[in-house]
Short mmCIF file of C-alpha atoms in Angstrom, two decimals:
data_model
loop_
_atom_site.label_atom_id
_atom_site.label_comp_id
_atom_site.label_asym_id
_atom_site.label_seq_id
_atom_site.Cartn_x
_atom_site.Cartn_y
_atom_site.Cartn_z
CA UNK A 1006 -11.36 -19.93 10.78
CA UNK A 1007 -9.01 -18.45 13.18
CA UNK A 1008 -9.02 -15.72 15.49
CA UNK A 1009 -5.81 -14.38 16.55
CA UNK A 1010 -6.39 -11.85 19.46
CA UNK A 1011 -3.00 -10.65 19.42
CA UNK A 1012 -1.53 -9.27 15.92
CA UNK A 1013 -2.76 -10.07 12.33
CA UNK A 1014 -1.68 -9.04 9.09
CA UNK A 1015 -2.35 -9.44 5.28
CA UNK A 1016 -0.34 -10.20 2.39
CA UNK A 1017 -4.16 -10.79 0.37
CA UNK A 1018 -6.27 -9.40 3.71
CA UNK A 1019 -8.63 -11.47 4.64
CA UNK A 1020 -11.49 -10.89 7.26
CA UNK A 1021 -13.05 -13.56 8.72
CA UNK A 1022 -10.46 -15.70 8.50
CA UNK A 1023 -9.98 -13.67 12.24
CA UNK A 1024 -12.87 -16.08 13.11
CA UNK A 1025 -10.27 -19.15 12.11
CA UNK A 1026 -7.84 -19.58 15.04
CA UNK A 1027 -7.80 -18.31 18.33
CA UNK A 1028 -4.12 -16.98 19.62
CA UNK A 1029 -3.55 -18.39 23.13
CA UNK A 1030 -0.64 -16.68 23.55
CA UNK A 1031 2.33 -13.88 22.06
CA UNK A 1032 5.12 -15.09 20.60
CA UNK A 1033 8.22 -11.70 19.93
CA UNK A 1034 9.41 -12.94 16.38
CA UNK A 1035 11.57 -9.79 14.79
CA UNK A 1036 11.01 -11.36 11.64
CA UNK A 1037 7.52 -10.31 11.05
CA UNK A 1038 8.70 -6.56 9.59
CA UNK A 1039 9.70 -9.04 6.86
CA UNK A 1040 6.86 -10.21 6.42
CA UNK A 1041 5.33 -13.08 3.66
CA UNK A 1042 3.97 -10.28 0.88
CA UNK A 1043 7.74 -8.68 1.00
CA UNK A 1044 9.56 -12.04 0.75
CA UNK A 1045 6.84 -12.98 -1.93
CA UNK A 1046 9.16 -10.06 -4.03
CA UNK A 1047 12.05 -12.02 -4.18
CA UNK A 1048 10.17 -14.59 -5.61
CA UNK A 1049 10.24 -15.83 -9.43
CA UNK A 1050 7.24 -16.21 -10.50
CA UNK A 1051 -5.21 -39.35 15.16
CA UNK A 1052 -3.02 -40.91 17.67
CA UNK A 1053 -3.28 -41.58 21.56
CA UNK A 1054 -2.37 -39.11 23.91
CA UNK A 1055 -0.76 -40.02 27.33
CA UNK A 1056 2.09 -40.17 29.03
CA UNK A 1057 4.10 -37.14 29.87
CA UNK A 1058 7.16 -35.73 27.38
CA UNK A 1059 10.62 -35.99 28.21
CA UNK A 1060 12.62 -32.62 26.17
CA UNK A 1061 15.97 -32.23 24.89
CA UNK A 1062 18.10 -28.88 25.39
CA UNK A 1063 16.69 -28.44 28.27
CA UNK A 1064 18.02 -31.16 30.85
CA UNK A 1065 15.93 -32.18 33.54
CA UNK A 1066 12.26 -30.13 32.11
CA UNK A 1067 8.84 -32.22 31.48
CA UNK A 1068 6.14 -31.64 29.55
CA UNK A 1069 3.17 -33.04 30.87
CA UNK A 1070 0.30 -34.22 28.51
CA UNK A 1071 -2.57 -31.97 28.76
CA UNK A 1072 -4.64 -35.10 27.40
CA UNK A 1073 -6.38 -37.84 29.54
CA UNK A 1074 -3.99 -40.00 29.25
CA UNK A 1075 -5.49 -42.64 26.66
CA UNK A 1076 -7.72 -40.50 25.06
CA UNK A 1077 -8.07 -40.16 21.22
CA UNK A 1078 -8.54 -37.32 19.89
CA UNK A 1079 -10.45 -38.64 16.09
CA UNK A 1080 -10.06 -36.04 13.35
CA UNK A 1081 -13.65 -35.13 11.54
CA UNK A 1082 -13.09 -36.17 7.74
CA UNK A 1083 -14.85 -32.99 6.05
CA UNK A 1084 -14.51 -31.48 2.65
CA UNK A 1085 -13.97 -27.20 2.71
CA UNK A 1086 -15.03 -23.85 1.00
CA UNK A 1087 -14.14 -21.81 -1.80
CA UNK A 1088 -14.38 -18.28 -1.68
CA UNK A 1089 -16.40 -16.28 -3.88
CA UNK A 1090 -15.61 -12.75 -4.20
CA UNK A 1091 -18.12 -10.05 -4.04
CA UNK A 1092 -19.37 -8.23 -7.36
CA UNK A 1093 -21.03 -6.80 -8.82
CA UNK A 1094 -24.19 -9.05 -10.82
CA UNK A 1095 -27.06 -8.73 -12.41
CA UNK A 1096 -29.84 -11.42 -11.56
CA UNK A 1097 -30.30 -15.36 -12.08
CA UNK A 1098 -31.73 -17.59 -9.61
CA UNK A 1099 -32.15 -22.02 -9.42
CA UNK A 1100 -34.20 -23.70 -7.36
CA UNK A 1101 -33.49 -27.17 -7.75
CA UNK A 1102 -32.06 -29.96 -5.29
CA UNK A 1103 -28.80 -31.22 -5.42
CA UNK A 1104 -24.71 -31.19 -3.80
CA UNK A 1105 -21.80 -30.61 -4.30
CA UNK A 1106 -22.03 -27.20 -5.69
CA UNK A 1107 -19.83 -24.19 -6.04
CA UNK A 1108 -19.43 -21.59 -3.26
CA UNK A 1109 -20.34 -18.95 -5.78
CA UNK A 1110 -23.65 -20.77 -6.89
CA UNK A 1111 -24.94 -19.82 -3.35
CA UNK A 1112 -25.96 -16.08 -3.08
CA UNK A 1113 -26.98 -12.95 -1.81
CA UNK A 1114 -28.08 -9.56 -4.85
CA UNK A 1115 -28.52 -6.76 -2.69
CA UNK A 1116 -30.42 -4.09 -4.10
CA UNK A 1117 -30.24 -0.51 -3.70
CA UNK A 1118 -34.46 0.32 -4.71
CA UNK A 1119 -37.37 -1.62 -4.66
CA UNK A 1120 -38.67 -4.43 -6.88
CA UNK A 1121 -34.38 -5.60 -6.59
CA UNK A 1122 -33.47 -2.74 -8.86
CA UNK A 1123 -30.82 0.03 -8.74
CA UNK A 1124 -27.91 -0.30 -8.07
CA UNK A 1125 -26.79 -4.34 -6.95
CA UNK A 1126 -24.10 -5.53 -4.88
CA UNK A 1127 -23.94 -10.07 -4.88
CA UNK A 1128 -21.96 -11.48 -1.85
CA UNK A 1129 -21.38 -15.64 -1.53
CA UNK A 1130 -21.17 -17.34 1.82
CA UNK A 1131 -17.37 -16.81 2.00
CA UNK A 1132 -17.25 -13.30 1.85
CA UNK A 1133 -15.58 -12.05 4.97
CA UNK A 1134 -16.13 -10.23 7.11
CA UNK A 1135 -13.98 -9.38 10.94
CA UNK A 1136 -17.15 -10.13 13.42
CA UNK A 1137 -19.40 -12.03 11.61
CA UNK A 1138 -19.20 -15.30 9.85
CA UNK A 1139 -20.90 -16.43 6.49
CA UNK A 1140 -22.65 -12.90 6.95
CA UNK A 1141 -22.47 -9.75 5.05
CA UNK A 1142 -22.34 -6.42 7.02
CA UNK A 1143 -23.26 -3.49 5.32
CA UNK A 1144 -21.84 -0.56 8.06
CA UNK A 1145 -19.15 0.93 5.42
CA UNK A 1146 -19.71 -0.11 2.31
CA UNK A 1147 -20.82 1.46 -0.83
CA UNK A 1148 -22.74 0.08 -3.89
CA UNK A 1149 -19.57 0.07 -6.43
CA UNK A 1150 -22.54 1.64 -8.63
CA UNK A 1151 -22.99 4.88 -7.44
CA UNK A 1152 -20.39 4.85 -4.97
CA UNK A 1153 -23.93 5.41 -2.06
CA UNK A 1154 -23.98 3.85 1.25
CA UNK A 1155 -25.66 0.44 1.86
CA UNK A 1156 -26.81 1.33 5.38
CA UNK A 1157 -30.05 1.92 5.62
CA UNK A 1158 -30.16 1.44 1.73
CA UNK A 1159 -30.92 -1.56 1.50
CA UNK A 1160 -34.77 -1.65 -0.21
CA UNK A 1161 -35.08 -5.59 -1.74
CA UNK A 1162 -32.80 -8.96 -2.04
CA UNK A 1163 -32.85 -11.70 -3.55
CA UNK A 1164 -31.66 -15.27 -2.50
CA UNK A 1165 -29.91 -17.54 -4.97
CA UNK A 1166 -28.90 -20.57 -5.18
CA UNK A 1167 -30.50 -24.76 -4.76
CA UNK A 1168 -32.95 -25.55 -2.06
CA UNK A 1169 -30.56 -27.82 -0.86
CA UNK A 1170 -27.01 -28.38 -0.55
CA UNK A 1171 -25.49 -31.99 0.50
CA UNK A 1172 -28.79 -32.33 1.80
CA UNK A 1173 -29.40 -29.06 4.29
CA UNK A 1174 -31.81 -26.57 3.82
CA UNK A 1175 -30.84 -23.19 4.06
CA UNK A 1176 -31.65 -19.51 4.12
CA UNK A 1177 -30.94 -15.78 4.08
CA UNK A 1178 -31.78 -13.72 7.79
CA UNK A 1179 -31.81 -9.99 7.93
CA UNK A 1180 -30.73 -8.39 11.06
CA UNK A 1181 -31.19 -4.30 11.56
CA UNK A 1182 -27.97 -4.34 12.93
CA UNK A 1183 -24.80 -4.08 11.34
CA UNK A 1184 -22.16 -6.89 13.97
CA UNK A 1185 -20.64 -5.83 16.32
CA UNK A 1186 -18.29 -6.66 19.38
CA UNK A 1187 -20.88 -7.27 21.81
CA UNK A 1188 -23.81 -9.40 21.68
CA UNK A 1189 -27.24 -7.14 21.12
CA UNK A 1190 -29.86 -8.10 23.98
CA UNK A 1191 -32.95 -7.62 21.82
CA UNK A 1192 -34.63 -9.64 18.93
CA UNK A 1193 -33.65 -7.17 16.18
CA UNK A 1194 -34.50 -9.32 12.84
CA UNK A 1195 -36.10 -8.28 10.26
CA UNK A 1196 -36.50 -11.17 7.56
CA UNK A 1197 -36.58 -14.46 9.39
CA UNK A 1198 -35.81 -17.15 6.90
CA UNK A 1199 -35.70 -16.39 3.03
CA UNK A 1200 -35.05 -19.77 1.29
CA UNK A 1201 -32.98 -18.82 -2.00
CA UNK A 1202 -36.22 -18.76 -4.93
CA UNK A 1203 -34.82 -16.36 -7.25
CA UNK A 1204 -37.76 -14.38 -6.27
CA UNK A 1205 -37.10 -10.65 -4.90
CA UNK A 1206 -37.43 -10.35 -1.39
CA UNK A 1207 -38.99 -6.51 -0.48
CA UNK A 1208 -37.55 -4.59 2.97
CA UNK A 1209 -40.85 -2.07 2.53
CA UNK A 1210 -39.48 0.52 5.41
CA UNK A 1211 -37.47 -2.01 7.50
CA UNK A 1212 -33.72 -1.61 7.35
CA UNK A 1213 -31.47 -3.65 7.22
CA UNK A 1214 -27.52 -4.27 8.27
CA UNK A 1215 -26.60 -7.68 8.40
CA UNK A 1216 -27.73 -10.49 6.15
CA UNK A 1217 -26.24 -13.92 7.41
CA UNK A 1218 -26.40 -17.46 5.34
CA UNK A 1219 -28.11 -19.58 7.77
CA UNK A 1220 -27.46 -23.86 7.67
CA UNK A 1221 -25.16 -24.17 4.86
CA UNK A 1222 -23.20 -27.75 6.01
CA UNK A 1223 -19.58 -26.28 8.20
CA UNK A 1224 -17.58 -27.26 4.96
CA UNK A 1225 -19.06 -28.45 1.13
CA UNK A 1226 -18.25 -31.84 0.19
CA UNK A 1227 -17.22 -30.72 -4.04
CA UNK A 1228 -14.93 -27.96 -2.91
CA UNK A 1229 -11.72 -29.05 -1.53
CA UNK A 1230 -9.57 -28.20 -4.65
CA UNK A 1231 -6.11 -27.53 -2.88
CA UNK A 1232 -4.08 -29.74 -0.72
CA UNK A 1233 -2.75 -27.98 1.86
CA UNK A 1234 -0.41 -28.81 5.07
CA UNK A 1235 0.18 -27.01 8.54
CA UNK A 1236 3.28 -26.39 9.81
CA UNK A 1237 4.92 -24.26 13.33
CA UNK A 1238 8.13 -24.33 14.48
CA UNK A 1239 9.07 -25.50 18.25
CA UNK A 1240 11.80 -26.16 20.42
CA UNK A 1241 11.57 -28.82 22.81
CA UNK A 1242 10.86 -27.20 25.93
CA UNK A 1243 8.08 -27.45 28.52
CA UNK A 1244 6.64 -24.31 27.65
CA UNK A 1245 6.00 -25.90 23.91
CA UNK A 1246 4.92 -28.86 25.27
CA UNK A 1247 1.51 -27.57 26.53
CA UNK A 1248 1.58 -25.71 23.12
CA UNK A 1249 2.21 -28.46 20.77
CA UNK A 1250 -0.26 -30.40 22.21
CA UNK A 1251 -3.03 -28.22 22.72
CA UNK A 1252 -2.03 -27.38 18.68
CA UNK A 1253 -2.50 -30.29 17.61
CA UNK A 1254 -5.52 -31.34 19.73
CA UNK A 1255 -7.42 -28.04 18.05
CA UNK A 1256 -5.94 -29.59 14.47
CA UNK A 1257 -7.62 -32.80 15.21
CA UNK A 1258 -11.01 -31.38 16.24
CA UNK A 1259 -11.62 -28.18 14.33
CA UNK A 1260 -12.60 -30.28 11.00
CA UNK A 1261 -10.25 -29.76 8.11
CA UNK A 1262 -9.89 -31.35 5.13
CA UNK A 1263 -9.31 -35.59 5.57
CA UNK A 1264 -5.64 -34.74 3.75
CA UNK A 1265 -4.53 -32.36 5.42
CA UNK A 1266 -1.35 -32.31 6.58
CA UNK A 1267 0.30 -31.14 9.72
CA UNK A 1268 4.17 -31.29 10.99
CA UNK A 1269 5.66 -29.61 14.05
CA UNK A 1270 9.16 -27.66 13.01
CA UNK A 1271 11.48 -29.27 15.91
CA UNK A 1272 14.47 -27.23 16.25
CA UNK A 1273 16.56 -29.56 18.72
CA UNK A 1274 20.01 -31.45 18.99
CA UNK A 1275 17.75 -34.84 18.62
CA UNK A 1276 14.09 -35.54 18.30
CA UNK A 1277 12.54 -35.72 21.33
CA UNK A 1278 8.86 -38.59 22.95
CA UNK A 1279 6.41 -36.42 21.23
CA UNK A 1280 7.41 -37.70 18.38
CA UNK A 1281 5.53 -40.51 18.91
CA UNK A 1282 2.47 -38.35 19.47
CA UNK A 1283 2.89 -35.06 17.34
CA UNK A 1284 3.96 -35.36 13.45
CA UNK A 1285 7.36 -33.93 13.77
CA UNK A 1286 10.06 -32.93 11.69
CA UNK A 1287 13.45 -32.47 13.26
CA UNK A 1288 16.42 -30.07 12.44
CA UNK A 1289 19.60 -28.86 14.25
CA UNK A 1290 20.17 -25.35 15.29
CA UNK A 1291 22.26 -23.03 14.06
CA UNK A 1292 24.94 -21.15 15.40
CA UNK A 1293 23.21 -17.91 15.10
CA UNK A 1294 19.97 -19.11 17.10
CA UNK A 1295 22.32 -18.91 20.31
CA UNK A 1296 21.83 -14.92 20.26
CA UNK A 1297 18.89 -14.79 18.12
CA UNK A 1298 16.31 -17.81 18.70
CA UNK A 1299 13.59 -16.66 16.68
CA UNK A 1300 16.03 -17.45 13.76
CA UNK A 1301 14.57 -21.31 14.55
CA UNK A 1302 12.02 -20.51 12.65
CA UNK A 1303 13.06 -19.49 9.32
CA UNK A 1304 16.12 -21.79 9.76
CA UNK A 1305 13.47 -25.36 10.43
CA UNK A 1306 11.65 -24.12 7.27
CA UNK A 1307 14.81 -24.49 5.13
CA UNK A 1308 15.29 -27.46 6.18
CA UNK A 1309 12.21 -29.32 5.95
CA UNK A 1310 11.02 -27.86 2.44
CA UNK A 1311 14.44 -28.98 1.20
CA UNK A 1312 14.65 -32.67 2.91
CA UNK A 1313 12.82 -35.34 1.89
CA UNK A 1314 10.09 -35.05 4.65
CA UNK A 1315 8.87 -32.00 3.14
CA UNK A 1316 5.65 -31.24 2.45
CA UNK A 1317 3.26 -32.16 -0.70
CA UNK A 1318 0.57 -31.02 -0.34
CA UNK A 1319 0.01 -27.24 -2.79
CA UNK A 1320 -0.07 -24.72 0.01
CA UNK A 1321 1.49 -24.38 3.07
CA UNK A 1322 -0.55 -22.65 5.93
CA UNK A 1323 2.72 -21.61 8.83
CA UNK A 1324 1.04 -20.90 12.41
CA UNK A 1325 2.45 -20.29 16.04
CA UNK A 1326 2.09 -23.02 18.14
CA UNK A 1327 0.01 -20.85 20.69
CA UNK A 1328 -2.97 -21.03 17.96
CA UNK A 1329 -5.71 -22.50 18.37
CA UNK A 1330 -7.79 -23.73 15.53
CA UNK A 1331 -11.12 -23.57 15.46
CA UNK A 1332 -12.73 -24.30 11.91
CA UNK A 1333 -11.78 -25.36 8.63
CA UNK A 1334 -9.09 -23.13 6.26
CA UNK A 1335 -9.73 -24.39 3.33
CA UNK A 1336 -11.26 -21.46 1.90
CA UNK A 1337 -8.46 -19.76 2.49
CA UNK A 1338 -5.72 -22.25 0.43
CA UNK A 1339 -7.78 -22.38 -2.00
CA UNK A 1340 -7.41 -18.14 -2.68
CA UNK A 1341 -3.90 -19.27 -2.64
CA UNK A 1342 -1.94 -19.78 -6.38
CA UNK A 1343 1.80 -19.36 -7.08
CA UNK A 1344 3.47 -15.86 -6.81
CA UNK A 1345 -0.24 -14.91 -4.41
CA UNK A 1346 0.26 -15.28 -0.94
CA UNK A 1347 -2.28 -14.71 1.89
CA UNK A 1348 -2.28 -13.76 5.97
CA UNK A 1349 -2.85 -11.96 8.24
CA UNK A 1350 -3.08 -7.62 9.07
CA UNK A 1351 0.40 -7.85 11.38
CA UNK A 1352 0.10 -4.62 14.26
CA UNK A 1353 1.87 -3.01 12.52
CA UNK A 1354 0.42 -2.60 9.50
CA UNK A 1355 1.46 0.06 6.95
CA UNK A 1356 3.64 1.71 9.79
CA UNK A 1357 6.03 3.71 7.48
CA UNK A 1358 9.03 2.09 9.56
CA UNK A 1359 8.38 -0.48 7.98
CA UNK A 1360 9.17 0.48 3.93
CA UNK A 1361 11.87 2.32 6.18
CA UNK A 1362 13.38 -0.58 6.93
CA UNK A 1363 12.95 -2.82 3.83
CA UNK A 1364 14.54 -0.24 1.53
CA UNK A 1365 18.12 -0.79 3.61
CA UNK A 1366 17.80 -4.41 3.45
CA UNK A 1367 16.05 -5.30 0.09
CA UNK A 1368 17.99 -6.41 -2.73
CA UNK A 1369 15.26 -7.11 -5.73
CA UNK A 1370 11.69 -4.97 -6.49
CA UNK A 1371 13.07 -2.33 -3.68
CA UNK A 1372 10.23 0.41 -4.57
CA UNK A 1373 8.18 -2.26 -3.43
CA UNK A 1374 5.47 -0.89 -0.88
CA UNK A 1375 5.96 -3.89 1.48
CA UNK A 1376 2.59 -5.93 2.87
CA UNK A 1377 3.08 -5.69 6.23
CA UNK A 1378 1.60 -10.06 7.52
CA UNK A 1379 1.11 -12.30 10.37
CA UNK A 1380 0.20 -15.49 10.97
CA UNK A 1381 -1.07 -17.23 9.42
CA UNK A 1382 1.24 -17.33 6.48
CA UNK A 1383 -1.11 -19.12 3.38
CA UNK A 1384 1.72 -19.60 0.93
CA UNK A 1385 2.06 -22.14 -1.99
CA UNK A 1386 4.66 -24.86 -1.49
CA UNK A 1387 7.31 -23.89 -4.17
CA UNK A 1388 6.99 -21.08 -2.89
CA UNK A 1389 7.47 -21.16 0.39
CA UNK A 1390 10.58 -23.06 -0.30
CA UNK A 1391 12.22 -19.97 -2.25
CA UNK A 1392 10.88 -17.71 0.32
CA UNK A 1393 12.87 -19.07 3.82
CA UNK A 1394 16.42 -19.09 3.04
CA UNK A 1395 15.56 -15.35 2.16
CA UNK A 1396 13.37 -15.11 5.00
CA UNK A 1397 16.60 -16.57 6.83
CA UNK A 1398 18.91 -14.52 4.92
CA UNK A 1399 17.18 -11.36 5.56
CA UNK A 1400 16.33 -11.74 9.34
CA UNK A 1401 20.12 -12.41 10.28
CA UNK A 1402 20.56 -9.13 8.27
CA UNK A 1403 18.82 -6.80 9.90
CA UNK A 1404 19.26 -8.02 13.47
CA UNK A 1405 23.33 -7.72 12.61
CA UNK A 1406 22.57 -3.90 11.75
CA UNK A 1407 20.72 -3.93 15.22
CA UNK A 1408 23.63 -5.15 16.86
CA UNK A 1409 25.95 -2.94 15.12
CA UNK A 1410 24.00 0.21 15.79
CA UNK A 1411 20.89 -0.06 17.66
CA UNK A 1412 19.41 3.17 17.03
#
């Protein structure tokens, strides 16, 4: 998934997405204040990398390859996961061996009483946690029925699903400690290997606060239901050259589904020689970018969406060039539908000034409270086609306001 050590934001909050993309740098952009969630409310319903790269629009600057000459990254061909929302549920079980299962068939049910009775919460491997992946953290959770805290309160649990998934046996472990920032030095597992059987597992006097799904495939073979295309905007320079190579290398090695698209959206007067190494769409800059270069992002996205090279995949994932993909993004793309985007929470999430600024420039749905979002953005292709020109327009409107009145 994605680890972003700078800002994070969400039109629909992610969580474990923070362990999918690693940010290796920082880019400034005033358009963060006009986030994807806000803009959505204006919308109706493998290659060898070898030689050094010359650049355009920056004479005399060279962006050398960060990879060995003649190296050949190979994409891992695999499929992705579907998210299953946590919900209250009665118990059910399946012990058959099979492949291609819906993620919702694989689950753990946590009970407030012994004997798998009392309040129950059901979670799938797609449950999103900020500090661990494929896990369920009891810290700060409550049982929906009674509202009681789940920390140190789970008395029994049930592991549900087929014995094998895509030919692999899997199990659930229970840890006494919640997930945290640091690795714990001592052994704290209270149940090490509970396999799916549907039977009730008692915790007795043990406290279990972190339940983890273990040995499942990185991605499931049957659940790549939504095609998606990853893209980022950049210019042709030494600064962006290193990022472009690193970003593409990460894409090829992060086990994205075979059909996933990838494009560097280049703002430049002409194509540079990275075109032969990295999939690229090129468009000329607008005059406004001479005053404010971040306008290139919505501008080149709009030109891309209007072009004959526009993405045919259902979902577009907008990242920054200094993001490093770590794991498949398919399960997040599968959450997106027309009119419903997904993103990280921005560093200014829920700041009151964002809504105030929105009120100054909104054109419709002005009573809406903006979703303060940042990359990665997951958005339906049809929505992005309408969002991009509005994104550009509102960005210029805000900048014009600040130039006229810096206060």
